[in-house]
mmCIF file of C-alpha atoms in Angstrom:
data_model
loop_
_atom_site.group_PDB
_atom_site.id
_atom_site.type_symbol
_atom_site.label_atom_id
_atom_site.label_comp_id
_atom_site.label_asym_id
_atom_site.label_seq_id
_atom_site.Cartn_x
_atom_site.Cartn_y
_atom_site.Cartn_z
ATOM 1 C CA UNK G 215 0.535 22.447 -12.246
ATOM 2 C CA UNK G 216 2.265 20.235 -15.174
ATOM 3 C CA UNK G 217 0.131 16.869 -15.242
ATOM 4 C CA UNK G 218 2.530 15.349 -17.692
ATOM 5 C CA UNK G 219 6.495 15.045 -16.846
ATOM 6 C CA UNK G 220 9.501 13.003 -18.507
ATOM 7 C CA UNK G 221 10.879 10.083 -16.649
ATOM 8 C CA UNK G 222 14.469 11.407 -16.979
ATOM 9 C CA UNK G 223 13.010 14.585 -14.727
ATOM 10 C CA UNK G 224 12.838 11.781 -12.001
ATOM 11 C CA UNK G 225 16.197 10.623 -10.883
ATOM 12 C CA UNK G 226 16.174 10.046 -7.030
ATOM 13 C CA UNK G 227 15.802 6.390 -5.692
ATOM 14 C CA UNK G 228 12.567 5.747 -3.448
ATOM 15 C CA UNK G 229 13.815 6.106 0.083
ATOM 16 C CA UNK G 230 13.897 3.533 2.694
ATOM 17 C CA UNK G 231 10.469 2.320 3.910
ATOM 18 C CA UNK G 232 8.662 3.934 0.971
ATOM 19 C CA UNK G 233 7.203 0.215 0.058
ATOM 20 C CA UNK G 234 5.227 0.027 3.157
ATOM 21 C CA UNK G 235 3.011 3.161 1.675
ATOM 22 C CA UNK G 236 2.172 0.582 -1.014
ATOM 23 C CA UNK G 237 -0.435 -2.879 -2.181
ATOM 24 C CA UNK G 238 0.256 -3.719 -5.687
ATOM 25 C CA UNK G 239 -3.162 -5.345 -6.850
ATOM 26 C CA UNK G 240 -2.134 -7.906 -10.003
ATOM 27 C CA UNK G 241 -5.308 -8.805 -11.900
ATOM 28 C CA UNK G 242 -4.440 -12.064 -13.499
ATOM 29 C CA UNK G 243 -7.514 -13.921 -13.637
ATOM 30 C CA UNK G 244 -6.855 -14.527 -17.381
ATOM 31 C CA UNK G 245 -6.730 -18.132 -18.794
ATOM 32 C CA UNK G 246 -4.602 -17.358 -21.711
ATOM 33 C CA UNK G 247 -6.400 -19.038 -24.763
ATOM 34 C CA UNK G 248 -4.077 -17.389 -27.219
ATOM 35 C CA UNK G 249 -1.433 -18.781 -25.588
ATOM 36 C CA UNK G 250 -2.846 -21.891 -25.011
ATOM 37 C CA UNK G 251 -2.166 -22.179 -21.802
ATOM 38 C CA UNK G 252 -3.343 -25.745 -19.665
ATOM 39 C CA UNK G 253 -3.071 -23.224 -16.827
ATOM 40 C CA UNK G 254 -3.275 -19.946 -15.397
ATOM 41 C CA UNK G 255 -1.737 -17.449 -17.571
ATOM 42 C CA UNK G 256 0.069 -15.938 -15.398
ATOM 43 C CA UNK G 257 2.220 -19.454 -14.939
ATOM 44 C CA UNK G 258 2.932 -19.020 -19.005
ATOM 45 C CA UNK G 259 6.994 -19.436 -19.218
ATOM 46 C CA UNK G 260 9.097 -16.237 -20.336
ATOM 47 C CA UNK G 261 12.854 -17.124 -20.397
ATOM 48 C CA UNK G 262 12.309 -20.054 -18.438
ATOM 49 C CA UNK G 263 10.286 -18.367 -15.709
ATOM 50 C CA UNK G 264 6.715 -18.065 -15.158
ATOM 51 C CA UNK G 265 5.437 -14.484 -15.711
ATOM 52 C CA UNK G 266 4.442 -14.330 -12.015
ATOM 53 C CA UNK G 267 8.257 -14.720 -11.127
ATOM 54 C CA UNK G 268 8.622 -11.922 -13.283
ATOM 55 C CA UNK G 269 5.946 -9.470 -12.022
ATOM 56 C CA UNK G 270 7.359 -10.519 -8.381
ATOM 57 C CA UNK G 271 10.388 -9.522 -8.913
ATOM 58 C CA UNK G 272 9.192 -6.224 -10.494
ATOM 59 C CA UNK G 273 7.142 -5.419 -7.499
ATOM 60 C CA UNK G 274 8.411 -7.019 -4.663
ATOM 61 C CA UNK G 275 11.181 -3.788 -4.050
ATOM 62 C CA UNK G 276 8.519 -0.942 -4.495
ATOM 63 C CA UNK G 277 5.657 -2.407 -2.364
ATOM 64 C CA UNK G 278 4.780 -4.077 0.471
ATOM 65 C CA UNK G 279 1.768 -6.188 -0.200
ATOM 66 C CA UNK G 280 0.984 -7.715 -3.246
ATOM 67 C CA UNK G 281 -3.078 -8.905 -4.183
ATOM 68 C CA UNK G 282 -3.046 -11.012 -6.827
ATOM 69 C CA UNK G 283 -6.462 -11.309 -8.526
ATOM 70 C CA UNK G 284 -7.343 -15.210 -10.100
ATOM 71 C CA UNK G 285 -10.004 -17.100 -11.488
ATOM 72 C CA UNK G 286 -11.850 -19.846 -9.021
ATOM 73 C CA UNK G 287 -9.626 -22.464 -10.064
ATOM 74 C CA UNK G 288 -6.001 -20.561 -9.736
ATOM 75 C CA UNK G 289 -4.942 -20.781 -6.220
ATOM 76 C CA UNK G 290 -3.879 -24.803 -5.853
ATOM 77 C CA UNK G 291 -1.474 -23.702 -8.650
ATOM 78 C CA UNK G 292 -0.254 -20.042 -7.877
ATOM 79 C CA UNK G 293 -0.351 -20.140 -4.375
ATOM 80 C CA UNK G 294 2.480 -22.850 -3.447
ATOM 81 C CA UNK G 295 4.441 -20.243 -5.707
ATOM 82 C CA UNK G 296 3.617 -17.036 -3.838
ATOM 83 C CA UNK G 297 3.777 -18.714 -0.460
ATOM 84 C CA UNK G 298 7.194 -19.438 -1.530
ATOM 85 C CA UNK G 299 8.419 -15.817 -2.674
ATOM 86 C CA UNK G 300 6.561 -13.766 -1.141
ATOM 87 C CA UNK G 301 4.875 -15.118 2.573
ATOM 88 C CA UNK G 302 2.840 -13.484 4.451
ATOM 89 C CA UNK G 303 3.099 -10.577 2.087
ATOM 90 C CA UNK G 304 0.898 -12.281 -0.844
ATOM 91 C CA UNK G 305 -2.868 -12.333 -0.540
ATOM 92 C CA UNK G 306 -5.271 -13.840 -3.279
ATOM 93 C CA UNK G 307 -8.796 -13.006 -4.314
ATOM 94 C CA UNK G 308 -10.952 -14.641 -6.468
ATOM 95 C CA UNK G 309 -12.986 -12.911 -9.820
ATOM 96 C CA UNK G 310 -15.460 -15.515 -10.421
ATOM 97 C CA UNK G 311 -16.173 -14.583 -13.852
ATOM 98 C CA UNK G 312 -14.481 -12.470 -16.420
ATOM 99 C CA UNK G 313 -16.616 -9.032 -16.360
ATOM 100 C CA UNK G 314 -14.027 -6.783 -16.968
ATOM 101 C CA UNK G 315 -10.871 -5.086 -15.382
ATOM 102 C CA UNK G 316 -12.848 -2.587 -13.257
ATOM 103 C CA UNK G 317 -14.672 -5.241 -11.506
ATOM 104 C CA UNK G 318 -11.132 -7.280 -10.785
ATOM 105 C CA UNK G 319 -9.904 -4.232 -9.278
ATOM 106 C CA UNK G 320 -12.961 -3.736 -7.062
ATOM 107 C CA UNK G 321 -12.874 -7.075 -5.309
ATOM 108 C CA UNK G 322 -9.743 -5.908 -3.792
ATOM 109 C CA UNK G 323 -11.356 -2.906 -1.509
ATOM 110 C CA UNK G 324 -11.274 -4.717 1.623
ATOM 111 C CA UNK G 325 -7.908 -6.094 1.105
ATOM 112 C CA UNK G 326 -5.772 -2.698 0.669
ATOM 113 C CA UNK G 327 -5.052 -1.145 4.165
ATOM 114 C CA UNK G 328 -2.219 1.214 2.170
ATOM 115 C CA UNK G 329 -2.847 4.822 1.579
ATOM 116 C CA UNK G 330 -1.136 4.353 -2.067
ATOM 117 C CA UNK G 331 -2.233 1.096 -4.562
ATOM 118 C CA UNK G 332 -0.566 0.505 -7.994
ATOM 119 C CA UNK G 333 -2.703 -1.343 -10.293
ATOM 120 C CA UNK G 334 -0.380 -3.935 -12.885
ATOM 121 C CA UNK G 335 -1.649 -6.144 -15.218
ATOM 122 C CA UNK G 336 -0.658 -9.503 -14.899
ATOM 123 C CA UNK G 337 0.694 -9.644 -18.474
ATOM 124 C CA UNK G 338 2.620 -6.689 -18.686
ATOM 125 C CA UNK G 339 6.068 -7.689 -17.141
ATOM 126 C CA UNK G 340 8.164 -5.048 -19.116
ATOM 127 C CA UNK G 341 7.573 -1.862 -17.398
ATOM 128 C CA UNK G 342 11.015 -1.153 -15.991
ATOM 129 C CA UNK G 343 10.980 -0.592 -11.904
ATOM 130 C CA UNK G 344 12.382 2.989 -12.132
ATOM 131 C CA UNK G 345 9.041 4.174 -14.541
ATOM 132 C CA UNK G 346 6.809 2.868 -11.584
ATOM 133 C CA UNK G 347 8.694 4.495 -9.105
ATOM 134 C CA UNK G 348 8.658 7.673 -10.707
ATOM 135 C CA UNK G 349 4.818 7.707 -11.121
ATOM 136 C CA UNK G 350 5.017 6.874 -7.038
ATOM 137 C CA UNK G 351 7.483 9.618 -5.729
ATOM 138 C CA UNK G 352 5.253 12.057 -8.383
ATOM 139 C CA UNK G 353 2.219 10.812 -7.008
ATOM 140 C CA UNK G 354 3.331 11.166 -3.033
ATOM 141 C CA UNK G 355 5.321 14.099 -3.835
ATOM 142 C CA UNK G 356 2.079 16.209 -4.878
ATOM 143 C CA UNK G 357 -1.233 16.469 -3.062
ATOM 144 C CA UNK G 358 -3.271 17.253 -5.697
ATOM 145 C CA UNK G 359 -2.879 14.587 -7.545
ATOM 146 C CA UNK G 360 -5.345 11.595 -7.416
ATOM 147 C CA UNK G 361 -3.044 9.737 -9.627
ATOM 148 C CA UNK G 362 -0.098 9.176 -11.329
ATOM 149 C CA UNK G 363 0.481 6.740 -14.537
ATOM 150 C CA UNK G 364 2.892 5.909 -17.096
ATOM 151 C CA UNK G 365 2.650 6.149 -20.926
ATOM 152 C CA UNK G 366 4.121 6.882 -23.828
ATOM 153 C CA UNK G 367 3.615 7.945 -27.211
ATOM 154 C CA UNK G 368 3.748 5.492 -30.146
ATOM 155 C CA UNK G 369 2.792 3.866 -33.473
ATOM 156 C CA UNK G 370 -0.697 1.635 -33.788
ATOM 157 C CA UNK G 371 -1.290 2.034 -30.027
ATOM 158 C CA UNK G 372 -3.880 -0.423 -28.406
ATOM 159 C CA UNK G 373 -4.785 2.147 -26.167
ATOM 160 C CA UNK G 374 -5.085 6.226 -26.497
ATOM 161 C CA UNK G 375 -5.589 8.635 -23.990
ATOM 162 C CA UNK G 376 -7.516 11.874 -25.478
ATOM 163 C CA UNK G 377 -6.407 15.064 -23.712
ATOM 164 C CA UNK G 378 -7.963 18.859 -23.621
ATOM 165 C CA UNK G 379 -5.827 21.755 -23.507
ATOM 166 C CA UNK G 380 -5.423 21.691 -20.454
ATOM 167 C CA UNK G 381 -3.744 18.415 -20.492
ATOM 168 C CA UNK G 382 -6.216 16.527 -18.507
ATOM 169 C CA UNK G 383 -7.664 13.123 -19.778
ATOM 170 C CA UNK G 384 -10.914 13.217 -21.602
ATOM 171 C CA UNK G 385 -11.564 10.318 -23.217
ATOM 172 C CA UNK G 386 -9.561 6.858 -23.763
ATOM 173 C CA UNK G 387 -9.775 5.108 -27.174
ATOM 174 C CA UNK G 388 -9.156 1.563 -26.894
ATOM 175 C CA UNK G 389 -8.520 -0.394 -30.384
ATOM 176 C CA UNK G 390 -11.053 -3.958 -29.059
ATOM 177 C CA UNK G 391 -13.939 -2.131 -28.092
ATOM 178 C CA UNK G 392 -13.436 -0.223 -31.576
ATOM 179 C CA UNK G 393 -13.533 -1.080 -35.811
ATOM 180 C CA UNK G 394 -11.339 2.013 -36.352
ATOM 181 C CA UNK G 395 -7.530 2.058 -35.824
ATOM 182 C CA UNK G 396 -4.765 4.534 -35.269
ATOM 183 C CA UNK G 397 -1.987 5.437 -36.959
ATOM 184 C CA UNK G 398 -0.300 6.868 -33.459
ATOM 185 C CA UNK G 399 -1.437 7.887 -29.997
ATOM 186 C CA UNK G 400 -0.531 7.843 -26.242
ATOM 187 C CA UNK G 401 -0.872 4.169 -24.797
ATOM 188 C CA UNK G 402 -0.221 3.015 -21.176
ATOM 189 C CA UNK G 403 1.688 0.512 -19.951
ATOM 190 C CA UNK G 404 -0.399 -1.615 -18.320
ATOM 191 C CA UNK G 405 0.591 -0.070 -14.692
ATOM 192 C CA UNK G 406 -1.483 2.803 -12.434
ATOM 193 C CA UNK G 407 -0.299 4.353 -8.899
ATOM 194 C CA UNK G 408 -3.567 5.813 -7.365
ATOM 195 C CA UNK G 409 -4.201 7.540 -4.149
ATOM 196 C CA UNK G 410 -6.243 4.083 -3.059
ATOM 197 C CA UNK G 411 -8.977 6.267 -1.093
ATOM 198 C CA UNK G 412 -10.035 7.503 -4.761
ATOM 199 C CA UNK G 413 -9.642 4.319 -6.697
ATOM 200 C CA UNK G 414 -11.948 2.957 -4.837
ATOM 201 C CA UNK G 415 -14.381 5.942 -4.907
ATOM 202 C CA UNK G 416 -14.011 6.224 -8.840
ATOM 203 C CA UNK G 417 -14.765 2.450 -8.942
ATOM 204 C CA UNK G 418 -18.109 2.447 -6.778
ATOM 205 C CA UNK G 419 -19.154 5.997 -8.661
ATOM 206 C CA UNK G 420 -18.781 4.139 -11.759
ATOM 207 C CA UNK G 421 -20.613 0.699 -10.846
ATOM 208 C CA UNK G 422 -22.803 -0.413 -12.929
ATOM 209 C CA UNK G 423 -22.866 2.385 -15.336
ATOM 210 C CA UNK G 424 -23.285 1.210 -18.570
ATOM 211 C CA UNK G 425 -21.213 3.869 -19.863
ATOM 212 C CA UNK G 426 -18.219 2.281 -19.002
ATOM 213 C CA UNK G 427 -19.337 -1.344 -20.664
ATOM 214 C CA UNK G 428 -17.468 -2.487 -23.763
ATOM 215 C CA UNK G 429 -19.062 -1.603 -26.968
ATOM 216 C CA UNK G 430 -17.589 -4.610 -28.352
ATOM 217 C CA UNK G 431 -16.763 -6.954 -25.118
ATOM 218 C CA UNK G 432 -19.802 -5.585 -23.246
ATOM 219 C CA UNK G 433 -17.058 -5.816 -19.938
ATOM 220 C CA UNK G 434 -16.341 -3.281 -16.960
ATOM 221 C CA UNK G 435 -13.836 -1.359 -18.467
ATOM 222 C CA UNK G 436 -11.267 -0.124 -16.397
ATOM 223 C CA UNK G 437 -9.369 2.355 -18.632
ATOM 224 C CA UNK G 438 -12.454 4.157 -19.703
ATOM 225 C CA UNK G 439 -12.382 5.006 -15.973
ATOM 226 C CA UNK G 440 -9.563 7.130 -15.969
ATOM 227 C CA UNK G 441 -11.208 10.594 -16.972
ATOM 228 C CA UNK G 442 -12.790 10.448 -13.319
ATOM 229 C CA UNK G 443 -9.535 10.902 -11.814
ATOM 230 C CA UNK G 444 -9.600 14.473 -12.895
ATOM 231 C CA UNK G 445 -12.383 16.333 -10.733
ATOM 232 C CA UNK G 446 -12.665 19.908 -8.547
ATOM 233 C CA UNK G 447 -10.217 17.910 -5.208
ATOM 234 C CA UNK G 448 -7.207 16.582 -7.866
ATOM 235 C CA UNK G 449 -6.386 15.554 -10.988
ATOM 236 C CA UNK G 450 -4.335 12.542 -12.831
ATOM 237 C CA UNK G 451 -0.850 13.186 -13.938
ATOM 238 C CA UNK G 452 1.657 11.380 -16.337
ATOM 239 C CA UNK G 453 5.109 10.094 -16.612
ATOM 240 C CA UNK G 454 5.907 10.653 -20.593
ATOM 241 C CA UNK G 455 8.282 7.288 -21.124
ATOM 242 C CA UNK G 456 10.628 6.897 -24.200
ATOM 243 C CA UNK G 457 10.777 3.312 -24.477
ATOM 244 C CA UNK G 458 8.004 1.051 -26.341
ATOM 245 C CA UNK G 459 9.100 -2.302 -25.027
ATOM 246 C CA UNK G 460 7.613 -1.079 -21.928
ATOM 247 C CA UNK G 461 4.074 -1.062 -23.144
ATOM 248 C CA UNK G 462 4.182 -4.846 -24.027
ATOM 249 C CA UNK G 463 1.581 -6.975 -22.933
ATOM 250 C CA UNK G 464 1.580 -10.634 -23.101
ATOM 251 C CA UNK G 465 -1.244 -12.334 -25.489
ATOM 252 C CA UNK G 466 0.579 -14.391 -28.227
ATOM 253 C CA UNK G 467 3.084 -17.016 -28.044
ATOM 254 C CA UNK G 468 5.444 -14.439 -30.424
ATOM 255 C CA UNK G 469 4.095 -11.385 -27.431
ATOM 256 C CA UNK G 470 5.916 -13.615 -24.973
ATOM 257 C CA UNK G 471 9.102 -14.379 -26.955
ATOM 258 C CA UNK G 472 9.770 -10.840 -27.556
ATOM 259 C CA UNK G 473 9.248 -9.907 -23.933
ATOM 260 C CA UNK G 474 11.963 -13.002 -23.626
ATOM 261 C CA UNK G 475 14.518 -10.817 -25.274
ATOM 262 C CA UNK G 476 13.645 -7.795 -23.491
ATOM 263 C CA UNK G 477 14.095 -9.202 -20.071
ATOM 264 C CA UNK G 478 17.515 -11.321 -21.241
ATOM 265 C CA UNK G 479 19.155 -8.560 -23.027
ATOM 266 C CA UNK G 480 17.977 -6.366 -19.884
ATOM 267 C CA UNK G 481 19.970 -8.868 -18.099
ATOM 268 C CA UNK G 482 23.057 -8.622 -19.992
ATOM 269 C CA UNK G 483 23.013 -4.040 -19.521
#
């Protein structure tokens, strides 16, 4: 089986009901001190709108819950929002202290009743809808599979994915927990569509390991994860993307002004 496939081999739209297969968990429990935020980070304006309108609007067509992960004092300000957009469809749960992605992830178990989850970051609000829903219609079109995530190749990434020849996952370089750079390598794009049953098997396997702490950060690491998706019952498989605006995530005031022009001159195709 081919783990890794271009998004222009995925051309159908996601048919009717497909959302209700689906809880997007948004961990966004960051306070944004590079922004300088006064608030949540997710509430930092792009083009006007909070980044939380933005990720809403990204999600809100391809799934039917949404989990949004925040730090203790988040709610009073993000929930009037969500209440507003979204209903009964929002949920919230608390990380009480930054230890890492994995961890933000894992307080979520008991709130996914879906048989499919897609993991976003709640600073990445450039992915374009049809990459996701390619990595969902590969991931529900193929039993195998345990997973199903977007990426792309490109210069200086943040993140690398290390591959055998067999085109599984071995290994995931990731430039904060490291002093060495690279010149070019396969990053993500800050979104994941899992099977949830073995998300949340991968995440309790991998609990307190100290593998999977940050040499540098000493945090849960989610991405270092990702090798586990590959095992004897499945594997994890790729959608190659073409376009770097899509890995963009959101950590400096110039971060969120080019994500600005992405999103208005998106507008304007």
């Amino acid at each position: 089986m081919r783990l890794i496939r271009d998004i222009d081999e995925f051309t159908e739209a996601r048919p009717p009901g497909a959302a209700g297969s689906w809880t997007a968990i948004i961990p966004a429990a960051g306070r944004g001190s590079r922004l300088n935020c006064t608030g949540p980070k997710i509430l930092y304006p792009v083009l006007g709108k909070p980044m939380l309108e933005w990720l809403i609007t990204l999600l809100e067509p391809l799934c039917g819950d949404l989990v949004f992960v925040l730090s203790p004092e988040a709610p009073e300000l993000v929930g009037p929002l969500l209440q507003a957009r979204l209903g009964s469809r929002a949920r919230t749960v608390i990380q009480p202290q930054p230890t890492g992605m994995a961890d933000a992830i894992a307080v979520c178990e008991g709130f996914v009743k879906t048989p499919y989850t897609l993991v976003l970051w709640g600073d990445q609000i450039t992915p374009r809808g049809r990459s996701l829903a390619a990595c969902m219609t590969f991931l529900e079109s193929t039993s195998s599979l345990h997973a199903a995530i977007p990426t792309m190749i490109r210069d200086a990434p943040y993140i690398h994915f290390k591959r055998d020849d067999r085109e599984r996952i071995v290994d995931v370089f990731q430039a904060r927990e490291s002093a060495q750079k690279m010149a070019q390598g396969e990053s993500d794009c800050g979104a994941f569509c899992f099977r949830t049953e073995a998300l949340f098997q991968v995440l309790r396997q991998a609990r307190g390991s100290p593998l999977h702490k940050g040499a540098r950060t000493n945090e849960n690491n989610f991405l270092s994860l990702i090798p586990l998706f590959h095992d004897d019952q499945g594997a994890l498989a790729t959608v190659r993307l073409h376009d770097a605006e899509e890995t963009l995530g959101i950590n400096t005031a110039e971060d969120a002004q080019e994500a600005g022009r992405i999103l208005k001159r998106r507008q304007n195709e």
